[in-house]
């Protein structure tokens, strides 16, 4: 005959060995994940240090296992880079403005050289500033039609025209050139 215990309010008891086995089974996955991820983190930091050793050395960045320290170092270096980028952008914009202005002045110098290639023109007034130039000159010619100077940046105006003996005309022109657009 078998002995049965049908007592309804019996408390279940777990043996100590069963408890330890269950505890080990429950703790094994988190511990193994922690070990694996810390090893993967070390490998990633070593790979970053070997790949970017010059940059890390130049900006004195020390990578460690502690992520918060790494983030502080990276944010510090990022702010340094952002300041450098802003200063370089300002410098590039200044250089572009200078080159644009220089190109415009070179175009004006070409116009001036074309004007005074002709032997019958004489300069009477020249005023330069950083923003604009004003040139006034006399022209003596037999042409009835006044000379025109083809350039979109130069405004030409005829100040006066006088008929001279033997079919010559004396004209005074004013050229205004603005290097800075308004």
Short mmCIF file of N, CA and C in Angstrom, two decimals:
data_model
loop_
_atom_site.label_atom_id
_atom_site.label_comp_id
_atom_site.label_asym_id
_atom_site.label_seq_id
_atom_site.Cartn_x
_atom_site.Cartn_y
_atom_site.Cartn_z
N UNK A 1 0.82 -1.15 0.00
CA UNK A 1 0.00 0.00 0.00
C UNK A 1 0.89 1.26 0.00
N UNK A 2 0.40 2.31 -0.72
CA UNK A 2 1.17 3.52 -0.84
C UNK A 2 0.73 4.51 0.21
N UNK A 3 1.71 5.30 0.58
CA UNK A 3 1.42 6.33 1.54
C UNK A 3 1.14 7.62 0.79
N UNK A 4 -0.03 8.16 0.93
CA UNK A 4 -0.40 9.40 0.29
C UNK A 4 -0.66 10.46 1.35
N UNK A 5 -0.20 11.62 1.03
CA UNK A 5 -0.43 12.72 1.94
C UNK A 5 -1.43 13.66 1.26
N UNK A 6 -2.63 13.58 1.64
CA UNK A 6 -3.67 14.39 1.04
C UNK A 6 -4.08 15.55 1.95
N UNK A 7 -3.17 15.96 2.71
CA UNK A 7 -3.42 17.08 3.59
C UNK A 7 -3.46 18.34 2.72
N UNK A 8 -4.60 19.10 2.72
CA UNK A 8 -4.75 20.20 1.76
C UNK A 8 -3.91 21.44 2.07
N UNK A 9 -3.53 21.68 3.25
CA UNK A 9 -2.80 22.91 3.59
C UNK A 9 -1.31 22.68 3.77
N UNK A 10 -0.81 21.76 3.04
CA UNK A 10 0.61 21.43 3.15
C UNK A 10 1.44 22.49 2.43
N UNK A 11 2.53 22.99 3.04
CA UNK A 11 3.42 23.95 2.42
C UNK A 11 4.47 23.20 1.63
N UNK A 12 4.72 23.75 0.43
CA UNK A 12 5.75 23.12 -0.40
C UNK A 12 7.10 23.62 0.05
N UNK A 13 8.02 22.78 0.09
CA UNK A 13 9.37 23.12 0.48
C UNK A 13 10.30 22.84 -0.68
N UNK A 14 11.20 23.80 -0.92
CA UNK A 14 12.19 23.63 -1.97
C UNK A 14 13.50 23.31 -1.30
N UNK A 15 14.15 22.32 -1.86
CA UNK A 15 15.44 21.97 -1.31
C UNK A 15 16.45 23.06 -1.65
N UNK A 16 17.47 23.14 -0.88
CA UNK A 16 18.53 24.13 -1.09
C UNK A 16 19.23 23.91 -2.41
N UNK A 17 19.49 22.72 -2.78
CA UNK A 17 20.17 22.43 -4.05
C UNK A 17 19.31 22.84 -5.23
N UNK A 18 18.00 22.62 -5.15
CA UNK A 18 17.10 23.03 -6.23
C UNK A 18 17.08 24.55 -6.33
N UNK A 19 17.04 25.22 -5.20
CA UNK A 19 17.07 26.69 -5.19
C UNK A 19 18.34 27.22 -5.83
N UNK A 20 19.48 26.65 -5.50
CA UNK A 20 20.75 27.11 -6.07
C UNK A 20 20.80 26.87 -7.57
N UNK A 21 20.28 25.76 -8.05
CA UNK A 21 20.27 25.47 -9.49
C UNK A 21 19.37 26.46 -10.20
N UNK A 22 18.18 26.72 -9.66
CA UNK A 22 17.28 27.69 -10.27
C UNK A 22 17.88 29.10 -10.27
N UNK A 23 18.54 29.47 -9.19
CA UNK A 23 19.19 30.77 -9.11
C UNK A 23 20.30 30.89 -10.16
N UNK A 24 21.10 29.85 -10.33
CA UNK A 24 22.18 29.86 -11.33
C UNK A 24 21.60 29.96 -12.73
N UNK A 25 20.52 29.26 -13.00
CA UNK A 25 19.89 29.30 -14.33
C UNK A 25 19.32 30.69 -14.59
N UNK A 26 18.79 31.34 -13.58
CA UNK A 26 18.23 32.68 -13.76
C UNK A 26 19.33 33.74 -13.92
N UNK A 27 20.43 33.59 -13.23
CA UNK A 27 21.49 34.60 -13.28
C UNK A 27 22.46 34.41 -14.44
N UNK A 28 22.52 33.24 -15.01
CA UNK A 28 23.48 32.96 -16.08
C UNK A 28 23.29 33.85 -17.32
N UNK A 29 22.07 34.04 -17.87
CA UNK A 29 21.93 34.90 -19.07
C UNK A 29 22.34 36.36 -18.83
N UNK A 30 21.87 37.02 -17.75
CA UNK A 30 22.31 38.42 -17.59
C UNK A 30 23.81 38.56 -17.38
N UNK A 31 24.41 37.67 -16.63
CA UNK A 31 25.85 37.75 -16.40
C UNK A 31 26.61 37.52 -17.70
N UNK A 32 26.17 36.53 -18.49
CA UNK A 32 26.86 36.26 -19.76
C UNK A 32 26.70 37.43 -20.73
N UNK A 33 25.49 38.05 -20.78
CA UNK A 33 25.31 39.23 -21.63
C UNK A 33 26.20 40.37 -21.18
N UNK A 34 26.30 40.56 -19.88
CA UNK A 34 27.15 41.63 -19.35
C UNK A 34 28.61 41.41 -19.73
N UNK A 35 29.07 40.19 -19.59
CA UNK A 35 30.46 39.87 -19.96
C UNK A 35 30.67 40.07 -21.45
N UNK A 36 29.73 39.58 -22.26
CA UNK A 36 29.86 39.70 -23.72
C UNK A 36 29.89 41.17 -24.15
N UNK A 37 28.96 41.98 -23.64
CA UNK A 37 28.90 43.37 -24.07
C UNK A 37 30.09 44.19 -23.56
N UNK A 38 30.59 43.88 -22.38
CA UNK A 38 31.78 44.60 -21.91
C UNK A 38 32.99 44.23 -22.78
N UNK A 39 33.09 42.97 -23.19
CA UNK A 39 34.17 42.56 -24.09
C UNK A 39 34.02 43.24 -25.46
N UNK A 40 32.78 43.29 -25.98
CA UNK A 40 32.53 43.94 -27.28
C UNK A 40 32.86 45.43 -27.19
N UNK A 41 32.54 46.05 -26.05
CA UNK A 41 32.84 47.47 -25.86
C UNK A 41 34.35 47.71 -25.84
N UNK A 42 35.08 46.84 -25.14
CA UNK A 42 36.55 46.96 -25.11
C UNK A 42 37.13 46.83 -26.51
N UNK A 43 36.63 45.86 -27.27
CA UNK A 43 37.12 45.66 -28.64
C UNK A 43 36.82 46.87 -29.52
N UNK A 44 35.63 47.44 -29.37
CA UNK A 44 35.26 48.60 -30.16
C UNK A 44 36.15 49.80 -29.79
N UNK A 45 36.41 50.00 -28.52
CA UNK A 45 37.27 51.11 -28.08
C UNK A 45 38.69 50.91 -28.61
N UNK A 46 39.20 49.69 -28.55
CA UNK A 46 40.55 49.42 -29.07
C UNK A 46 40.61 49.66 -30.58
N UNK A 47 39.55 49.25 -31.30
CA UNK A 47 39.52 49.46 -32.75
C UNK A 47 39.46 50.96 -33.07
N UNK A 48 38.65 51.71 -32.33
CA UNK A 48 38.58 53.16 -32.53
C UNK A 48 39.93 53.83 -32.22
N UNK A 49 40.57 53.38 -31.16
CA UNK A 49 41.87 53.96 -30.81
C UNK A 49 42.92 53.65 -31.86
N UNK A 50 42.86 52.47 -32.45
CA UNK A 50 43.85 52.16 -33.48
C UNK A 50 43.53 52.88 -34.80
N UNK A 51 42.24 52.99 -35.14
CA UNK A 51 41.87 53.63 -36.41
C UNK A 51 42.06 55.14 -36.37
N UNK A 52 41.78 55.76 -35.24
CA UNK A 52 41.80 57.22 -35.15
C UNK A 52 42.83 57.70 -34.14
N UNK A 53 43.95 57.04 -34.09
CA UNK A 53 44.95 57.38 -33.08
C UNK A 53 45.49 58.81 -33.26
N UNK A 54 45.70 59.25 -34.52
CA UNK A 54 46.23 60.59 -34.73
C UNK A 54 45.25 61.66 -34.25
N UNK A 55 43.97 61.47 -34.56
CA UNK A 55 42.97 62.46 -34.16
C UNK A 55 42.83 62.48 -32.65
N UNK A 56 42.79 61.30 -32.04
CA UNK A 56 42.65 61.23 -30.58
C UNK A 56 43.85 61.86 -29.89
N UNK A 57 45.03 61.63 -30.44
CA UNK A 57 46.23 62.21 -29.85
C UNK A 57 46.26 63.72 -30.06
N UNK A 58 45.84 64.18 -31.24
CA UNK A 58 45.88 65.62 -31.55
C UNK A 58 44.94 66.41 -30.64
N UNK A 59 43.81 65.83 -30.28
CA UNK A 59 42.84 66.54 -29.44
C UNK A 59 42.81 66.00 -28.02
N UNK A 60 43.81 65.25 -27.65
CA UNK A 60 44.01 64.69 -26.31
C UNK A 60 42.74 64.06 -25.75
N UNK A 61 42.19 63.14 -26.53
CA UNK A 61 40.99 62.41 -26.11
C UNK A 61 41.43 61.06 -25.56
N UNK A 62 40.94 60.74 -24.38
CA UNK A 62 41.23 59.46 -23.76
C UNK A 62 39.94 58.65 -23.71
N UNK A 63 39.88 57.59 -24.50
CA UNK A 63 38.70 56.72 -24.49
C UNK A 63 38.83 55.71 -23.36
N UNK A 64 37.71 55.45 -22.69
CA UNK A 64 37.71 54.47 -21.60
C UNK A 64 36.46 53.63 -21.69
N UNK A 65 36.33 52.69 -20.76
CA UNK A 65 35.14 51.83 -20.75
C UNK A 65 33.91 52.59 -20.27
N UNK A 66 34.12 53.67 -19.54
CA UNK A 66 33.01 54.44 -19.01
C UNK A 66 32.42 55.31 -20.12
N UNK A 67 31.19 55.03 -20.49
CA UNK A 67 30.56 55.72 -21.62
C UNK A 67 30.33 57.20 -21.33
N UNK A 68 30.03 57.56 -20.09
CA UNK A 68 29.77 58.97 -19.80
C UNK A 68 31.02 59.81 -20.00
N UNK A 69 32.20 59.28 -19.63
CA UNK A 69 33.45 60.00 -19.86
C UNK A 69 33.71 60.15 -21.36
N UNK A 70 33.43 59.08 -22.11
CA UNK A 70 33.63 59.14 -23.56
C UNK A 70 32.70 60.18 -24.19
N UNK A 71 31.46 60.23 -23.72
CA UNK A 71 30.53 61.21 -24.27
C UNK A 71 30.96 62.63 -23.94
N UNK A 72 31.50 62.85 -22.75
CA UNK A 72 32.00 64.18 -22.39
C UNK A 72 33.17 64.57 -23.29
N UNK A 73 34.09 63.62 -23.51
CA UNK A 73 35.24 63.90 -24.38
C UNK A 73 34.77 64.19 -25.80
N UNK A 74 33.83 63.40 -26.29
CA UNK A 74 33.35 63.57 -27.66
C UNK A 74 32.62 64.90 -27.79
N UNK A 75 31.82 65.28 -26.79
CA UNK A 75 31.12 66.57 -26.88
C UNK A 75 32.12 67.73 -26.81
N UNK A 76 33.20 67.58 -26.04
CA UNK A 76 34.23 68.62 -25.99
C UNK A 76 34.90 68.77 -27.35
N UNK A 77 35.27 67.65 -27.95
CA UNK A 77 35.92 67.69 -29.27
C UNK A 77 34.95 68.21 -30.33
N UNK A 78 33.68 67.82 -30.21
CA UNK A 78 32.68 68.31 -31.16
C UNK A 78 32.55 69.83 -31.08
N UNK A 79 32.55 70.37 -29.88
CA UNK A 79 32.45 71.83 -29.75
C UNK A 79 33.69 72.51 -30.33
N UNK A 80 34.86 71.89 -30.15
CA UNK A 80 36.08 72.45 -30.77
C UNK A 80 35.96 72.44 -32.29
N UNK A 81 35.47 71.32 -32.83
CA UNK A 81 35.30 71.22 -34.28
C UNK A 81 34.27 72.23 -34.79
N UNK A 82 33.18 72.40 -34.06
CA UNK A 82 32.15 73.34 -34.50
C UNK A 82 32.70 74.76 -34.51
N UNK A 83 33.50 75.12 -33.52
CA UNK A 83 34.12 76.45 -33.51
C UNK A 83 35.07 76.62 -34.68
N UNK A 84 35.84 75.57 -34.98
CA UNK A 84 36.74 75.64 -36.13
C UNK A 84 35.96 75.76 -37.44
N UNK A 85 34.87 75.03 -37.55
CA UNK A 85 34.06 75.09 -38.76
C UNK A 85 33.47 76.48 -38.94
N UNK A 86 32.97 77.08 -37.85
CA UNK A 86 32.40 78.43 -37.94
C UNK A 86 33.46 79.44 -38.36
N UNK A 87 34.65 79.34 -37.76
CA UNK A 87 35.70 80.30 -38.13
C UNK A 87 36.14 80.09 -39.58
N UNK A 88 36.18 78.84 -40.03
CA UNK A 88 36.54 78.59 -41.43
C UNK A 88 35.45 79.09 -42.38
N UNK A 89 34.19 78.94 -42.01
CA UNK A 89 33.11 79.46 -42.85
C UNK A 89 33.21 80.98 -42.99
N UNK A 90 33.48 81.65 -41.87
CA UNK A 90 33.62 83.11 -41.92
C UNK A 90 34.79 83.48 -42.82
N UNK A 91 35.89 82.78 -42.67
CA UNK A 91 37.09 83.07 -43.48
C UNK A 91 36.82 82.83 -44.97
N UNK A 92 36.13 81.72 -45.30
CA UNK A 92 35.81 81.41 -46.69
C UNK A 92 34.89 82.48 -47.27
N UNK A 93 33.90 82.91 -46.49
CA UNK A 93 33.00 83.97 -46.98
C UNK A 93 33.76 85.27 -47.23
N UNK A 94 34.69 85.60 -46.34
CA UNK A 94 35.49 86.81 -46.53
C UNK A 94 36.35 86.69 -47.79
N UNK A 95 36.95 85.53 -48.00
CA UNK A 95 37.79 85.33 -49.19
C UNK A 95 36.95 85.38 -50.47
N UNK A 96 35.76 84.79 -50.43
CA UNK A 96 34.88 84.84 -51.61
C UNK A 96 34.47 86.26 -51.92
N UNK A 97 34.15 87.05 -50.89
CA UNK A 97 33.78 88.44 -51.12
C UNK A 97 34.96 89.22 -51.70
N UNK A 98 36.15 88.96 -51.17
CA UNK A 98 37.34 89.64 -51.69
C UNK A 98 37.57 89.26 -53.15
N UNK A 99 37.45 87.97 -53.47
CA UNK A 99 37.68 87.54 -54.86
C UNK A 99 36.63 88.11 -55.80
N UNK A 100 35.38 88.19 -55.35
CA UNK A 100 34.34 88.79 -56.19
C UNK A 100 34.64 90.26 -56.47
N UNK A 101 35.02 90.97 -55.41
CA UNK A 101 35.33 92.39 -55.57
C UNK A 101 36.55 92.56 -56.49
N UNK A 102 37.55 91.73 -56.31
CA UNK A 102 38.75 91.82 -57.15
C UNK A 102 38.41 91.55 -58.61
N UNK A 103 37.57 90.56 -58.86
CA UNK A 103 37.17 90.24 -60.23
C UNK A 103 36.45 91.43 -60.85
N UNK A 104 35.58 92.08 -60.08
CA UNK A 104 34.87 93.24 -60.61
C UNK A 104 35.84 94.38 -60.93
N UNK A 105 36.82 94.60 -60.05
CA UNK A 105 37.79 95.66 -60.32
C UNK A 105 38.66 95.31 -61.51
N UNK A 106 38.99 94.04 -61.68
CA UNK A 106 39.77 93.64 -62.86
C UNK A 106 38.97 93.89 -64.13
N UNK A 107 37.66 93.63 -64.09
CA UNK A 107 36.82 93.92 -65.25
C UNK A 107 36.83 95.42 -65.56
N UNK A 108 36.78 96.24 -64.51
CA UNK A 108 36.80 97.68 -64.73
C UNK A 108 38.14 98.14 -65.30
N UNK A 109 39.21 97.57 -64.84
CA UNK A 109 40.53 97.93 -65.37
C UNK A 109 40.61 97.57 -66.85
N UNK A 110 40.02 96.45 -67.23
CA UNK A 110 39.99 96.09 -68.67
C UNK A 110 39.22 97.14 -69.46
N UNK A 111 38.10 97.60 -68.91
CA UNK A 111 37.32 98.64 -69.59
C UNK A 111 38.15 99.91 -69.73
N UNK A 112 38.84 100.28 -68.65
CA UNK A 112 39.68 101.48 -68.71
C UNK A 112 40.78 101.34 -69.76
N UNK A 113 41.41 100.18 -69.80
CA UNK A 113 42.47 99.97 -70.79
C UNK A 113 41.92 100.04 -72.21
N UNK A 114 40.73 99.50 -72.42
CA UNK A 114 40.11 99.59 -73.75
C UNK A 114 39.79 101.03 -74.13
N UNK A 115 39.37 101.82 -73.15
CA UNK A 115 39.04 103.22 -73.43
C UNK A 115 40.28 103.99 -73.85
N UNK A 116 41.36 103.81 -73.12
CA UNK A 116 42.54 104.62 -73.38
C UNK A 116 43.51 104.00 -74.37
N UNK A 117 43.10 102.89 -75.02
CA UNK A 117 43.89 102.37 -76.14
C UNK A 117 43.85 103.36 -77.30
N UNK A 118 42.73 104.01 -77.41
CA UNK A 118 42.55 104.97 -78.50
C UNK A 118 43.39 106.22 -78.21
N UNK A 119 44.07 106.73 -79.19
CA UNK A 119 45.00 107.85 -79.02
C UNK A 119 44.28 109.18 -78.82
N UNK A 120 43.03 109.25 -79.20
CA UNK A 120 42.35 110.54 -79.16
C UNK A 120 41.55 110.76 -77.87
N UNK A 121 41.88 110.06 -76.79
CA UNK A 121 41.19 110.23 -75.52
C UNK A 121 42.18 110.67 -74.45
N UNK A 122 41.73 111.59 -73.60
CA UNK A 122 42.60 112.14 -72.55
C UNK A 122 41.84 112.13 -71.23
N UNK A 123 42.50 111.60 -70.22
CA UNK A 123 41.92 111.53 -68.89
C UNK A 123 41.92 112.91 -68.24
N UNK A 124 40.79 113.32 -67.65
CA UNK A 124 40.76 114.62 -66.98
C UNK A 124 40.37 114.49 -65.50
N UNK A 125 39.70 113.38 -65.09
CA UNK A 125 39.31 113.25 -63.68
C UNK A 125 39.22 111.76 -63.37
N UNK A 126 39.77 111.39 -62.21
CA UNK A 126 39.72 110.00 -61.77
C UNK A 126 39.54 109.98 -60.26
N UNK A 127 38.51 109.27 -59.80
CA UNK A 127 38.23 109.18 -58.36
C UNK A 127 37.93 107.72 -58.03
N UNK A 128 38.73 107.16 -57.12
CA UNK A 128 38.55 105.76 -56.71
C UNK A 128 38.20 105.70 -55.24
N UNK A 129 37.32 104.82 -54.90
CA UNK A 129 37.08 104.43 -53.51
C UNK A 129 36.88 102.92 -53.52
N UNK A 130 36.64 102.35 -52.37
CA UNK A 130 36.46 100.89 -52.33
C UNK A 130 35.16 100.47 -53.00
N UNK A 131 34.18 101.35 -53.01
CA UNK A 131 32.87 100.98 -53.54
C UNK A 131 32.67 101.34 -55.01
N UNK A 132 33.27 102.46 -55.44
CA UNK A 132 33.01 102.90 -56.80
C UNK A 132 34.19 103.67 -57.37
N UNK A 133 34.13 103.86 -58.67
CA UNK A 133 35.15 104.65 -59.38
C UNK A 133 34.43 105.57 -60.36
N UNK A 134 34.98 106.77 -60.48
CA UNK A 134 34.44 107.75 -61.43
C UNK A 134 35.60 108.19 -62.32
N UNK A 135 35.37 108.09 -63.63
CA UNK A 135 36.39 108.48 -64.61
C UNK A 135 35.75 109.47 -65.57
N UNK A 136 36.43 110.59 -65.76
CA UNK A 136 35.99 111.56 -66.77
C UNK A 136 37.14 111.75 -67.75
N UNK A 137 36.78 111.78 -69.03
CA UNK A 137 37.83 111.95 -70.04
C UNK A 137 37.26 112.69 -71.24
N UNK A 138 38.20 113.28 -72.00
CA UNK A 138 37.85 113.98 -73.22
C UNK A 138 38.17 113.07 -74.40
N UNK A 139 37.34 113.22 -75.43
CA UNK A 139 37.58 112.49 -76.67
C UNK A 139 37.47 113.48 -77.82
N UNK A 140 38.47 113.43 -78.71
CA UNK A 140 38.44 114.26 -79.92
C UNK A 140 38.37 113.30 -81.09
N UNK A 141 37.28 113.42 -81.88
CA UNK A 141 37.14 112.50 -83.02
C UNK A 141 36.31 113.17 -84.11
N UNK A 142 36.36 112.57 -85.29
CA UNK A 142 35.58 113.08 -86.43
C UNK A 142 34.23 112.37 -86.51
N UNK A 143 34.03 111.36 -85.69
CA UNK A 143 32.76 110.63 -85.72
C UNK A 143 31.63 111.51 -85.21
N UNK A 144 30.52 111.48 -85.94
CA UNK A 144 29.35 112.24 -85.50
C UNK A 144 28.64 111.48 -84.37
N UNK A 145 28.67 110.18 -84.46
CA UNK A 145 28.03 109.34 -83.44
C UNK A 145 28.97 109.23 -82.24
N UNK A 146 28.41 109.41 -81.07
CA UNK A 146 29.25 109.35 -79.87
C UNK A 146 29.67 107.91 -79.59
N UNK A 147 30.79 107.78 -78.95
CA UNK A 147 31.32 106.45 -78.63
C UNK A 147 30.48 105.80 -77.55
N UNK A 148 30.34 104.50 -77.63
CA UNK A 148 29.64 103.74 -76.58
C UNK A 148 30.60 102.70 -76.04
N UNK A 149 30.50 102.46 -74.78
CA UNK A 149 31.37 101.50 -74.13
C UNK A 149 30.51 100.37 -73.61
N UNK A 150 30.79 99.18 -74.08
CA UNK A 150 29.94 98.03 -73.78
C UNK A 150 30.40 97.34 -72.49
N UNK A 151 29.71 97.63 -71.42
CA UNK A 151 29.93 96.91 -70.17
C UNK A 151 28.71 97.17 -69.29
N UNK A 152 28.16 96.14 -68.74
CA UNK A 152 26.91 96.28 -67.98
C UNK A 152 27.13 96.94 -66.62
N UNK A 153 28.34 96.86 -66.08
CA UNK A 153 28.60 97.43 -64.76
C UNK A 153 28.98 98.90 -64.82
N UNK A 154 29.23 99.42 -66.01
CA UNK A 154 29.69 100.80 -66.15
C UNK A 154 28.55 101.62 -66.73
N UNK A 155 28.24 102.72 -66.04
CA UNK A 155 27.24 103.65 -66.59
C UNK A 155 28.00 104.80 -67.27
N UNK A 156 27.65 105.03 -68.50
CA UNK A 156 28.34 106.05 -69.30
C UNK A 156 27.39 107.22 -69.54
N UNK A 157 27.93 108.41 -69.37
CA UNK A 157 27.11 109.58 -69.69
C UNK A 157 27.98 110.60 -70.45
N UNK A 158 27.36 111.25 -71.39
CA UNK A 158 28.04 112.29 -72.18
C UNK A 158 27.77 113.62 -71.47
N UNK A 159 28.83 114.25 -70.97
CA UNK A 159 28.67 115.50 -70.22
C UNK A 159 28.48 116.70 -71.15
N UNK A 160 29.29 116.75 -72.18
CA UNK A 160 29.06 117.80 -73.18
C UNK A 160 29.72 117.37 -74.48
N UNK A 161 29.27 118.05 -75.55
CA UNK A 161 29.80 117.80 -76.88
C UNK A 161 29.91 119.15 -77.57
N UNK A 162 31.06 119.36 -78.20
CA UNK A 162 31.31 120.65 -78.86
C UNK A 162 31.93 120.37 -80.23
N UNK A 163 31.43 121.11 -81.23
CA UNK A 163 31.96 120.96 -82.58
C UNK A 163 33.18 121.84 -82.73
N UNK A 164 34.26 121.23 -83.20
CA UNK A 164 35.51 121.93 -83.41
C UNK A 164 35.69 122.18 -84.92
N UNK A 165 36.64 123.05 -85.30
CA UNK A 165 36.89 123.26 -86.73
C UNK A 165 37.40 121.98 -87.41
N UNK A 166 37.25 121.94 -88.71
CA UNK A 166 37.68 120.85 -89.58
C UNK A 166 36.94 119.55 -89.29
N UNK A 167 35.72 119.60 -88.80
CA UNK A 167 34.87 118.42 -88.63
C UNK A 167 35.15 117.59 -87.38
N UNK A 168 35.95 118.08 -86.47
CA UNK A 168 36.22 117.35 -85.23
C UNK A 168 35.17 117.68 -84.18
N UNK A 169 34.97 116.72 -83.28
CA UNK A 169 34.07 116.92 -82.15
C UNK A 169 34.84 116.69 -80.86
N UNK A 170 34.59 117.54 -79.90
CA UNK A 170 35.17 117.37 -78.57
C UNK A 170 34.04 116.93 -77.64
N UNK A 171 34.22 115.77 -77.02
CA UNK A 171 33.21 115.23 -76.11
C UNK A 171 33.84 114.95 -74.76
N UNK A 172 33.05 115.15 -73.74
CA UNK A 172 33.50 114.80 -72.40
C UNK A 172 32.55 113.71 -71.87
N UNK A 173 33.15 112.59 -71.48
CA UNK A 173 32.38 111.46 -70.96
C UNK A 173 32.64 111.28 -69.48
N UNK A 174 31.65 110.71 -68.84
CA UNK A 174 31.79 110.34 -67.42
C UNK A 174 31.38 108.88 -67.29
N UNK A 175 32.30 108.08 -66.76
CA UNK A 175 32.03 106.66 -66.49
C UNK A 175 31.94 106.46 -64.98
N UNK A 176 30.90 105.80 -64.54
CA UNK A 176 30.75 105.47 -63.12
C UNK A 176 30.67 103.96 -62.99
N UNK A 177 31.49 103.45 -62.14
CA UNK A 177 31.56 102.01 -61.93
C UNK A 177 31.36 101.73 -60.45
N UNK A 178 30.39 100.88 -60.14
CA UNK A 178 30.16 100.51 -58.74
C UNK A 178 30.55 99.06 -58.55
N UNK A 179 31.50 98.84 -57.66
CA UNK A 179 31.98 97.48 -57.39
C UNK A 179 31.08 96.75 -56.40
N UNK A 180 30.35 97.49 -55.60
CA UNK A 180 29.48 96.89 -54.58
C UNK A 180 28.04 97.14 -55.01
N UNK A 181 27.28 96.02 -55.15
CA UNK A 181 25.86 96.16 -55.51
C UNK A 181 25.10 96.64 -54.29
N UNK A 182 24.11 97.45 -54.57
CA UNK A 182 23.27 97.96 -53.48
C UNK A 182 22.02 97.14 -53.36
#
